[in-house]
PDB file of C-alpha atoms in Angstrom:
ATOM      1  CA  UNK A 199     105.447 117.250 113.478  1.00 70.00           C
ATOM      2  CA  UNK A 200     105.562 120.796 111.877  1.00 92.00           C
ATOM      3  CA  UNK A 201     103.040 121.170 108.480  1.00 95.00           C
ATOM      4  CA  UNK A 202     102.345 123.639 106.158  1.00 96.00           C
ATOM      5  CA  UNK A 203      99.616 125.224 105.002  1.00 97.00           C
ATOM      6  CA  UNK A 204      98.096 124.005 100.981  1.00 98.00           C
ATOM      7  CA  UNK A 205      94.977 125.862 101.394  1.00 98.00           C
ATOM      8  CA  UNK A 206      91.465 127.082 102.971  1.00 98.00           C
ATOM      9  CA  UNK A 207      89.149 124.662 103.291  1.00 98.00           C
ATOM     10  CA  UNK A 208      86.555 126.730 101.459  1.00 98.00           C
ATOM     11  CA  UNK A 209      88.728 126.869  98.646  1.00 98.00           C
ATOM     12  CA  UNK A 210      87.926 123.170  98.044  1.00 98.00           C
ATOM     13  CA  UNK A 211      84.089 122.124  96.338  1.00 97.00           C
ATOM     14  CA  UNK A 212      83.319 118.546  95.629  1.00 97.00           C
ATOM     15  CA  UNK A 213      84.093 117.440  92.336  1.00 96.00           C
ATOM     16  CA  UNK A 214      85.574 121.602  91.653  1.00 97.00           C
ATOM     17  CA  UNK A 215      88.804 122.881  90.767  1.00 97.00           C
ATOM     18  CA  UNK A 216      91.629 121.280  92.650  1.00 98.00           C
ATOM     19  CA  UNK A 217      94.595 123.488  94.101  1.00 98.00           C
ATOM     20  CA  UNK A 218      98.261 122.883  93.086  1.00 98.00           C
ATOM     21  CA  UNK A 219     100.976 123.237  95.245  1.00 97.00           C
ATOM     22  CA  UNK A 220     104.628 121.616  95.599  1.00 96.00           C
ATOM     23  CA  UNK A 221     106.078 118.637  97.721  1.00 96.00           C
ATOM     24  CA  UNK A 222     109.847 118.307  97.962  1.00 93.00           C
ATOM     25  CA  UNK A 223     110.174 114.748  96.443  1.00 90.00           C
ATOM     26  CA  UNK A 224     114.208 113.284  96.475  1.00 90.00           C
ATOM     27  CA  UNK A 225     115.467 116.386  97.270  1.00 93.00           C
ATOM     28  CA  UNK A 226     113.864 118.064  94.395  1.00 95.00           C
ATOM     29  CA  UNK A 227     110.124 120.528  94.017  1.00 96.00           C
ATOM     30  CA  UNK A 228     107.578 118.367  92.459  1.00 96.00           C
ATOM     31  CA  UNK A 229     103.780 119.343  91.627  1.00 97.00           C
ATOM     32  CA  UNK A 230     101.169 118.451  94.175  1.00 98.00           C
ATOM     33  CA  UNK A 231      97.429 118.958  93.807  1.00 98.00           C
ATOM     34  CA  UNK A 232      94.320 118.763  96.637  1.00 98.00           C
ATOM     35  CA  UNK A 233      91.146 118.203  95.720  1.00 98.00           C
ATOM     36  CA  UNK A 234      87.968 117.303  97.495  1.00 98.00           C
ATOM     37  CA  UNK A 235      85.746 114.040  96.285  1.00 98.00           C
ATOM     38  CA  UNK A 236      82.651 113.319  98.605  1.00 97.00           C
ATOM     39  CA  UNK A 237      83.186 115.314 101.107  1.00 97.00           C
ATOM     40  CA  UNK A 238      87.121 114.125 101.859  1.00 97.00           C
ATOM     41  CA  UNK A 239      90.464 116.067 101.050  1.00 98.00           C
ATOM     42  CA  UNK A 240      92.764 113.893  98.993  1.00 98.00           C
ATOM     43  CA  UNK A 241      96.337 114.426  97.632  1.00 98.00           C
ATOM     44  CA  UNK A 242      98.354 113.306  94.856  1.00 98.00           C
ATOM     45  CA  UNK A 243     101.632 114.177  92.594  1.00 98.00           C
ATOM     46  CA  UNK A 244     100.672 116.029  89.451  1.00 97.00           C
ATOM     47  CA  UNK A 245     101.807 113.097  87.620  1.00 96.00           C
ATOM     48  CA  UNK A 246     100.082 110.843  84.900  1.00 95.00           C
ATOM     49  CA  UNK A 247     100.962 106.944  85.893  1.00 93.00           C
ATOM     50  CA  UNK A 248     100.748 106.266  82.223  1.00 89.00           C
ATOM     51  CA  UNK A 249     103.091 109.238  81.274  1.00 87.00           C
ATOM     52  CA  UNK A 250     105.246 111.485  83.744  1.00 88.00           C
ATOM     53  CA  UNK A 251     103.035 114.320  82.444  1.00 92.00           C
ATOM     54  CA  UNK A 252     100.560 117.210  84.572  1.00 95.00           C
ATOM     55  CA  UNK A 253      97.330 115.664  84.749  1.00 95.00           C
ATOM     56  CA  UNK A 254      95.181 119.288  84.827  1.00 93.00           C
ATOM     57  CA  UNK A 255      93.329 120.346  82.229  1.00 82.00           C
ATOM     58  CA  UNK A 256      93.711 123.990  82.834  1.00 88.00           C
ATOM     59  CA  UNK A 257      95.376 124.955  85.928  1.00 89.00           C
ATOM     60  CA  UNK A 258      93.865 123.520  88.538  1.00 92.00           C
ATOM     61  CA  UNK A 259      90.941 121.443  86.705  1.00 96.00           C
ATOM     62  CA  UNK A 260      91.451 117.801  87.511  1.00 97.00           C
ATOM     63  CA  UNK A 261      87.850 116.638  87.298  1.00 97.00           C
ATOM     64  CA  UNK A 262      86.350 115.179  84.388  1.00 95.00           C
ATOM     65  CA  UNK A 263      82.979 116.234  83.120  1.00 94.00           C
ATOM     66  CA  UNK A 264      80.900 114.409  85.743  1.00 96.00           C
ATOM     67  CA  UNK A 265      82.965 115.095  88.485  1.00 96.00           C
ATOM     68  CA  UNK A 266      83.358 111.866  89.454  1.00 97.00           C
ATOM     69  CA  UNK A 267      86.892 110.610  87.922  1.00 97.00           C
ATOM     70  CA  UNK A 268      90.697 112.905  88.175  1.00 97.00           C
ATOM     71  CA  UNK A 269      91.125 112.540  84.316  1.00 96.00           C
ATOM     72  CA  UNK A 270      94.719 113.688  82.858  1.00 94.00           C
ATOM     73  CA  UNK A 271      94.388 116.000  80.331  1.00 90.00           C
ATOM     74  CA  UNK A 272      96.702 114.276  77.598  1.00 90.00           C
ATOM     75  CA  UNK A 273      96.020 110.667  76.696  1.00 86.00           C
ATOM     76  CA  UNK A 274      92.212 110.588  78.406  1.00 89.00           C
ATOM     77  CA  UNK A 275      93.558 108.271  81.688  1.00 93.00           C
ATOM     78  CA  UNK A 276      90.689 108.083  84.246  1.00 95.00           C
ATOM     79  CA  UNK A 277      91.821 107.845  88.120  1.00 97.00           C
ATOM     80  CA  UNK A 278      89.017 107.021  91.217  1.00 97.00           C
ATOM     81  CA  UNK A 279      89.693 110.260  93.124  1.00 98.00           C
ATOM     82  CA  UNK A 280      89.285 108.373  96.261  1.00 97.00           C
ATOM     83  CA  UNK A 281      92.190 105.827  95.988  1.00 97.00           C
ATOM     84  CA  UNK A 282      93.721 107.566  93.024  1.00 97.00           C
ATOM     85  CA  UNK A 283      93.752 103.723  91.092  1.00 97.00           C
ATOM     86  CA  UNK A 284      92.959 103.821  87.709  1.00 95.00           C
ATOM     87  CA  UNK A 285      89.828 102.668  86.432  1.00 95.00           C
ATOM     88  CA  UNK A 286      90.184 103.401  82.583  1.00 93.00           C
ATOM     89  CA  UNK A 287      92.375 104.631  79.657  1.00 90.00           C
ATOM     90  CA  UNK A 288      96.377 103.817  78.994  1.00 88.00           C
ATOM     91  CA  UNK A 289      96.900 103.683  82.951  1.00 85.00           C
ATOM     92  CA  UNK A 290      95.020 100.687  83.915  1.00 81.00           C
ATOM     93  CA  UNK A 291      96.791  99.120  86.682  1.00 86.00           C
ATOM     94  CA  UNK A 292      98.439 101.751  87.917  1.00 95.00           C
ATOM     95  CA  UNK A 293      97.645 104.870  90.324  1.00 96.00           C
ATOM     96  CA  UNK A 294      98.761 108.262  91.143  1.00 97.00           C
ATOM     97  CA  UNK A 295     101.113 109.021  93.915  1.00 97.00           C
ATOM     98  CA  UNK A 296      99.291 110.050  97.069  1.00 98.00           C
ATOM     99  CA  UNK A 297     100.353 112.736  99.479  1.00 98.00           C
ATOM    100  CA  UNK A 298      99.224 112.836 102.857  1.00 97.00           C
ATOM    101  CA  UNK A 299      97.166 115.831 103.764  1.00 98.00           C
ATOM    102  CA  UNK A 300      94.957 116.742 107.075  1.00 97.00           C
ATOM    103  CA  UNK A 301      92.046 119.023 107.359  1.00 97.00           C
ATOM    104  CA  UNK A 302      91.467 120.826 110.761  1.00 97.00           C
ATOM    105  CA  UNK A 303      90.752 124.598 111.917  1.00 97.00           C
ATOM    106  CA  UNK A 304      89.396 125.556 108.316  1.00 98.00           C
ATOM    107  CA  UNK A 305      92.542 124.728 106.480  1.00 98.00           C
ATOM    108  CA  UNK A 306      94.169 121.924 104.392  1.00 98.00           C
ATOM    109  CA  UNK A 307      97.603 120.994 105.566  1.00 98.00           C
ATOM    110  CA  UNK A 308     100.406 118.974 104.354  1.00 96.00           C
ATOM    111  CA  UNK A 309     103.542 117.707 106.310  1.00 91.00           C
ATOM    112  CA  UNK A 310     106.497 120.019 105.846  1.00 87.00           C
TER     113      UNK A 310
END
């Protein structure tokens, strides 16, 4: 299975800034983000469940203020950055769409 590259390992601090990349989604480029939540590299569409909007804050700041919930920036949702389920806000019930990533040799991959 060929991958590609999303990013150094280093460039990814519990509870810090996330990094945003794309995934090819239907046949068309769709926002990605990484992020790293107790010690594990997880992966999701930039995409509200409540509302088809970018969740970041600024670019690349997914976190909210404890660093301990993905919040989206618009309508206050509140995601577990573990599962990506949300636990508060307009989403409840839903979740964010995963993407599969792997760490290994220093870097964060994604299937190509």
């Amino acid at each position: 299975m060929s991958r590609v590259a999303v990013c150094e390992s280093a460039e990814l601090v519990d509870g810090g800034p996330g990094v945003r990349f794309e995934v090819e989604q239907r046949g068309k480029s769709v926002a990605a983000f990484a992020v790293r939540f107790r010690g594990q590299v997880r992966g999701y569409i930039n995409r509200c469940a409540h509302v088809p909007i970018e969740l970041d804050w600024n670019h690349g700041e997914f976190f909210d203020d404890t660093k301990l919930y993905l919040m989206c920036s618009t309508h206050g949702a509140i995601y577990a950055p573990e599962s990506g389920h949300c636990v508060g806000g307009p989403c409840r019930g839903s979740r964010l769409e995963p993407v599969t990533l792997e760490e290994s040799g220093g870097m964060v991959w994604r299937p190509a």
